[in-house]
Structures are given as structure tokens and as C-alpha cells.
mmCIF file of C-alpha atoms and ligand atoms in Angstrom:
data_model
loop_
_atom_site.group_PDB
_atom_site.id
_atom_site.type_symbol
_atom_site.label_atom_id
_atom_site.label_comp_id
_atom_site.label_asym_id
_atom_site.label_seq_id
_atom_site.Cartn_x
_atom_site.Cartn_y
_atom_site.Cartn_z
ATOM 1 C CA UNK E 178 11.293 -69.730 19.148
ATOM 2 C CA UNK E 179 13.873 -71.739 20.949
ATOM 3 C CA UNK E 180 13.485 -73.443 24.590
ATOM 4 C CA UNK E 181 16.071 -73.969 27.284
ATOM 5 C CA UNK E 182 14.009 -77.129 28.795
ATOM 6 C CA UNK E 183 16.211 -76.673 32.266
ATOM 7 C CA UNK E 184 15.206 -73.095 32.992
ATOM 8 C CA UNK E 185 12.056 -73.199 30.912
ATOM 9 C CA UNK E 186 12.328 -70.217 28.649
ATOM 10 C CA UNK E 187 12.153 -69.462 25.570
ATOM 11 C CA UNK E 188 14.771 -67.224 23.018
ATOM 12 C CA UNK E 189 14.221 -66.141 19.824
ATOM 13 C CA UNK E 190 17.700 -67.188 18.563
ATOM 14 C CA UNK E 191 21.037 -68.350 19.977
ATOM 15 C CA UNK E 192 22.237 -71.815 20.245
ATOM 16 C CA UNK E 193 22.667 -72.349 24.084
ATOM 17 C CA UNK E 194 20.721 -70.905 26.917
ATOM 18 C CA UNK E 195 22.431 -67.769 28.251
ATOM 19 C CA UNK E 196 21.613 -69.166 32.160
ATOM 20 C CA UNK E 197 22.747 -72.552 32.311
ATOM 21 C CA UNK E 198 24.429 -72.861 28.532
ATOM 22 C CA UNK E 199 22.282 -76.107 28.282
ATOM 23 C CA UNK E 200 21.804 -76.450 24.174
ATOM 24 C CA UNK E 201 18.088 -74.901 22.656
ATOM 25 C CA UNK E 202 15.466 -77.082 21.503
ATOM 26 C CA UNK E 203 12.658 -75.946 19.509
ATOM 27 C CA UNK E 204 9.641 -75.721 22.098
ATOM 28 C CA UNK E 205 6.997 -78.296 21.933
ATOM 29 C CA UNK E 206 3.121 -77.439 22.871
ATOM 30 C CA UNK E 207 3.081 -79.403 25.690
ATOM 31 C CA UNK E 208 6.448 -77.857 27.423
ATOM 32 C CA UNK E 209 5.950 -75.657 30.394
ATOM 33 C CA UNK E 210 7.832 -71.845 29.498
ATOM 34 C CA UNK E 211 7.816 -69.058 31.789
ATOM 35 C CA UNK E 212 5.864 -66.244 31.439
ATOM 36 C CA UNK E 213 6.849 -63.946 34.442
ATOM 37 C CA UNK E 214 7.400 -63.392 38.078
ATOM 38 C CA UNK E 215 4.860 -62.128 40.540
ATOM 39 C CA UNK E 216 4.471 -61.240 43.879
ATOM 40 C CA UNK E 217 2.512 -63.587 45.465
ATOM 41 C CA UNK E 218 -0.741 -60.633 45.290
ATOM 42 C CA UNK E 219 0.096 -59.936 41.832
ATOM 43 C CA UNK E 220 0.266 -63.857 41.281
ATOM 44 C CA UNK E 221 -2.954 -64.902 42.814
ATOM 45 C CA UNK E 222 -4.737 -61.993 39.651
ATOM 46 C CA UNK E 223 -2.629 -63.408 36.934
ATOM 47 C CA UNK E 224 -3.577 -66.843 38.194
ATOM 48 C CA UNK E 225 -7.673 -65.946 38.020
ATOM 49 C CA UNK E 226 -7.753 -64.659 34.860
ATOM 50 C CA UNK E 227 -6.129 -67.838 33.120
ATOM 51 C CA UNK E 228 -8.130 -69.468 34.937
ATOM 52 C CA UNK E 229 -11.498 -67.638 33.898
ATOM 53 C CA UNK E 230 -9.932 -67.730 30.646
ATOM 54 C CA UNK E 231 -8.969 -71.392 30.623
ATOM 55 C CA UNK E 232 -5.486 -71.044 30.168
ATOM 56 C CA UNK E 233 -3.512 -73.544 31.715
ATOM 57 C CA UNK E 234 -1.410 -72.210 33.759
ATOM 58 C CA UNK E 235 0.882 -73.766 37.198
ATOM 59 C CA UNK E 236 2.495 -70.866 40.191
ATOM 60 C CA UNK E 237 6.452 -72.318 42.051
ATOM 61 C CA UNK E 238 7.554 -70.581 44.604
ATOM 62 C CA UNK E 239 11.298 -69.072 43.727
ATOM 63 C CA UNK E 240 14.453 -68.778 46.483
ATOM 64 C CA UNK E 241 13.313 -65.043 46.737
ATOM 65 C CA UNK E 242 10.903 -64.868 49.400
ATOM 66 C CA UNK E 243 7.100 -64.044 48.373
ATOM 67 C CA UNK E 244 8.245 -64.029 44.664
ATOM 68 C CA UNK E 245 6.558 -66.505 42.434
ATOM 69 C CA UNK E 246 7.145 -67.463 38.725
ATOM 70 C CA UNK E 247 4.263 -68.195 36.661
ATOM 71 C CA UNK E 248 4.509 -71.436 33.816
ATOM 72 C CA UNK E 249 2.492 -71.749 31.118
ATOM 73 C CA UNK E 250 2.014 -74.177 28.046
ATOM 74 C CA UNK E 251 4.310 -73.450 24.993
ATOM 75 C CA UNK E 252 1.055 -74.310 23.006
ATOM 76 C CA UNK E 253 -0.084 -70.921 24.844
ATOM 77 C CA UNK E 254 2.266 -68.835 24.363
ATOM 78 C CA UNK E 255 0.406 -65.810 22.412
ATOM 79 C CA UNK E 256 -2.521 -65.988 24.304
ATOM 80 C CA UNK E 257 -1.124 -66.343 27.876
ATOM 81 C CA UNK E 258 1.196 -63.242 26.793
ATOM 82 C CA UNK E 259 -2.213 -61.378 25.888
ATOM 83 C CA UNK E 260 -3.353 -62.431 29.394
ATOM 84 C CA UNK E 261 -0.563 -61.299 31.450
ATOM 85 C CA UNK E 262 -0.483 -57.728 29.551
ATOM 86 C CA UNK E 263 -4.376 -57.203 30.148
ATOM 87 C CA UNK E 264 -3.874 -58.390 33.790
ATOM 88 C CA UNK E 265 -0.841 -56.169 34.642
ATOM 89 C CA UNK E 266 -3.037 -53.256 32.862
ATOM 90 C CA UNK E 267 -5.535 -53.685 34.760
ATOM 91 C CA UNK E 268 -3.387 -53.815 38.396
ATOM 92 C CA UNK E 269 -1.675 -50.572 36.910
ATOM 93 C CA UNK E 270 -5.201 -48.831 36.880
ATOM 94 C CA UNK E 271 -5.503 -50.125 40.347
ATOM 95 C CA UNK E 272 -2.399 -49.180 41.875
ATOM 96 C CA UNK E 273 -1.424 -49.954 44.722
ATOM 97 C CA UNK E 274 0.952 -53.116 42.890
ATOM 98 C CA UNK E 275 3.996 -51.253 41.547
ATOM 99 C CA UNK E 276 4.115 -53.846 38.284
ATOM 100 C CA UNK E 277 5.563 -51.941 35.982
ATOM 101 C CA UNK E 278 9.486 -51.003 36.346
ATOM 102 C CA UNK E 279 9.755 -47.423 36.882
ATOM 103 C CA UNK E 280 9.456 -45.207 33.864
ATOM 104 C CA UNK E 281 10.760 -42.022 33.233
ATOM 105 C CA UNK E 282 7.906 -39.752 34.164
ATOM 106 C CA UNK E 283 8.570 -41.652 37.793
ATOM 107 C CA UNK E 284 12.060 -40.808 37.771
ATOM 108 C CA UNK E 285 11.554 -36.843 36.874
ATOM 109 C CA UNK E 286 9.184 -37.016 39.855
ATOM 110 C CA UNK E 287 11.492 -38.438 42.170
ATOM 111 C CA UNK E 288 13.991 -36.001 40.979
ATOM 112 C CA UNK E 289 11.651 -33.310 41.731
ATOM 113 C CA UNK E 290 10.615 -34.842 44.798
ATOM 114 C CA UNK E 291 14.276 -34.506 45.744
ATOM 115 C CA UNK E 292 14.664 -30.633 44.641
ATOM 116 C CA UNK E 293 11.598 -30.057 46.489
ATOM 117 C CA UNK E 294 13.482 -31.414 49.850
ATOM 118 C CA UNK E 295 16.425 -29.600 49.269
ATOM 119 C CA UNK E 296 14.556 -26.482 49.026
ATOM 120 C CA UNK E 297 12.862 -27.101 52.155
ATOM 121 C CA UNK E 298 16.465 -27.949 54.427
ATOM 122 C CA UNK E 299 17.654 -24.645 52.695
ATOM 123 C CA UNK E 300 13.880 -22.952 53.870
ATOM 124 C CA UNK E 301 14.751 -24.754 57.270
ATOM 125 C CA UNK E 302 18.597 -23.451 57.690
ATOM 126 C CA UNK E 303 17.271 -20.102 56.937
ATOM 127 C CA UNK E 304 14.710 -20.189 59.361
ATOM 128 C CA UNK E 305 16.869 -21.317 61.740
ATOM 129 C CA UNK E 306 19.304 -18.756 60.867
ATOM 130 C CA UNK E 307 16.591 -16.062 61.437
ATOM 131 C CA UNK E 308 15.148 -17.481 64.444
ATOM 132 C CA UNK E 309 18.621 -17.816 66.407
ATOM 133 C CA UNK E 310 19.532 -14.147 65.237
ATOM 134 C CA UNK E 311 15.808 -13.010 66.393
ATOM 135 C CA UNK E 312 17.023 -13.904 69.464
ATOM 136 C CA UNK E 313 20.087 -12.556 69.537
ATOM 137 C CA UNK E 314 18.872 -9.199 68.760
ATOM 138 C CA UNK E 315 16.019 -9.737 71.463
ATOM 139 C CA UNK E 316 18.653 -10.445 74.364
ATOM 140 C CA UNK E 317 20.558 -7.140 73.081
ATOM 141 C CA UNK E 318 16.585 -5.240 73.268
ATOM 142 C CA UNK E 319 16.304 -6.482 76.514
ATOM 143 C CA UNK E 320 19.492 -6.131 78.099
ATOM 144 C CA UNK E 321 19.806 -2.642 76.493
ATOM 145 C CA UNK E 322 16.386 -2.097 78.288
ATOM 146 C CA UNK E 323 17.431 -3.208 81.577
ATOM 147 C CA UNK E 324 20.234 -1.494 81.904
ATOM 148 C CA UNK E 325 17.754 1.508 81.226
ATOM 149 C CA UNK E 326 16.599 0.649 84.680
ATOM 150 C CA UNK E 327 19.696 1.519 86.420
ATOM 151 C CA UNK E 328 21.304 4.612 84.399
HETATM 152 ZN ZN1 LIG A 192 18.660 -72.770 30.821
#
């Protein structure tokens, strides 16, 4: 593993950091890497179970509002990774946090979600369609029956 000590993450190869080009190091235990981002929700979960787990672990606030990124010890590296991946399990099971980036089962819904609106603005047109000639044809009824009246 390699460390960018400016930005605080870590690559598995390459010579400079791909966000600031500052030159890798190899990581020592003690240096703070970044783990992930979190809502500030999502944050305050990930936070508790280091915590109950004794993971050391430290929350900054980033320029994006109510978005937070998570540091933890190089030296616990594995085992906060372990962590976060039981953690964001766990919020998946419990919705309502979208944590996960959208996969492709989401998409096909959405897609269908989309055909299924379509096919109700068509249902609507038609409707609309039928209702405006409905009345149509009852305005010719009644006229035709009025006129009755005075033949
Ligand atoms: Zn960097």
C-alpha cells in the first residue's frame, strides 16, 4: 500500500497521488487514511460501531454540506474496512439510507417505472380523447333531440 500523506489515502501502486501529485510514501500505523464519506446519519452508525468495536476512528466535516469523511489508523486498515462493510450492510437492511450507489436491478426499475408513466399519459390522452368526443356526440344527441321539439 502506498499513502498520499496530504489527502490521506492510500493506492495500491503509482508513484504520485492522482489528487494533488504529492509523491507516495509507504503508510505508517500511526497515519490517519480515509476510509469513506458519510452523511452525517450514516456517519454517526459508522462512528458507533468503531467505537463499540474499539477502533479508533476521528469524523471532519468536508466543503459539501452534511457530508463527512471518516479517518482511520493505517494500523487499522483491514479491520476498519470489515467495519464499514458490516455497518453499510446493516443500513442497507434498514433502508431508508440509500448507501449503496445504484445497481442495476435499480436502474431496470426506474426504467420500468418510466414505461409504466408513459403508458399512463398515453391511457390519459386516450381518455381524454374519448371523453371530449363523448361529448361531442352528446351535444349532436341532444341538439338532434331538440330540434325534435320543433319539427
Ligand atoms: Zn494527495
Amino acid at each position: 500500500m502506498l499513502y498520499c500523506s496530504k489527502c490521506h489515502t492510500l493506492y495500491e501502486n503509482g508513484t504520485t497521488c492522482s489528487n494533488c501529485n504529492e509523491p507516495l510514501t509507504e503508510p505508517k500505523s500511526g497515519n490517519l487514511v480515509l476510509l469513506t464519506a458519510a452523511m452525517y446519519a450514516e456517519s454517526n452508525e459508522i462512528l458507533d460501531a468503531f467505537r463499540a468495536r474499539g477502533i479508533y476512528i476521528d469524523r471532519n466535516p468536508t466543503i459539501e454540506e452534511g457530508v463527512f469523511e471518516l479517518f482511520v489508523q493505517y494500523a487499522d486498515w483491514e479491520k476498519a474496512n470489515e467495519t464499514l462493510h458490516i455497518v453499510l450492510e446493516d443500513l442497507k437492511k434498514r433502508a431508508p439510507f440509500n448507501v449503496e450507489e445504484t445497481t442495476d436491478q435499480d436502474k431496470e426499475k426506474k426504467e420500468l417505472s418510466k414505461g409504466k408513466k408513459w403508458a399512463l399519459r398515453i391511457i390519459g390522452a386516450i381518455a381524454f380523447g374519448l371523453a371530449i368526443w363523448g361529448v361531442i356526440a352528446l351535444t349532436d344527441l341532444v341538439i338532434a333531440f331538440v330540434k325534435g321539439w320543433f319539427a
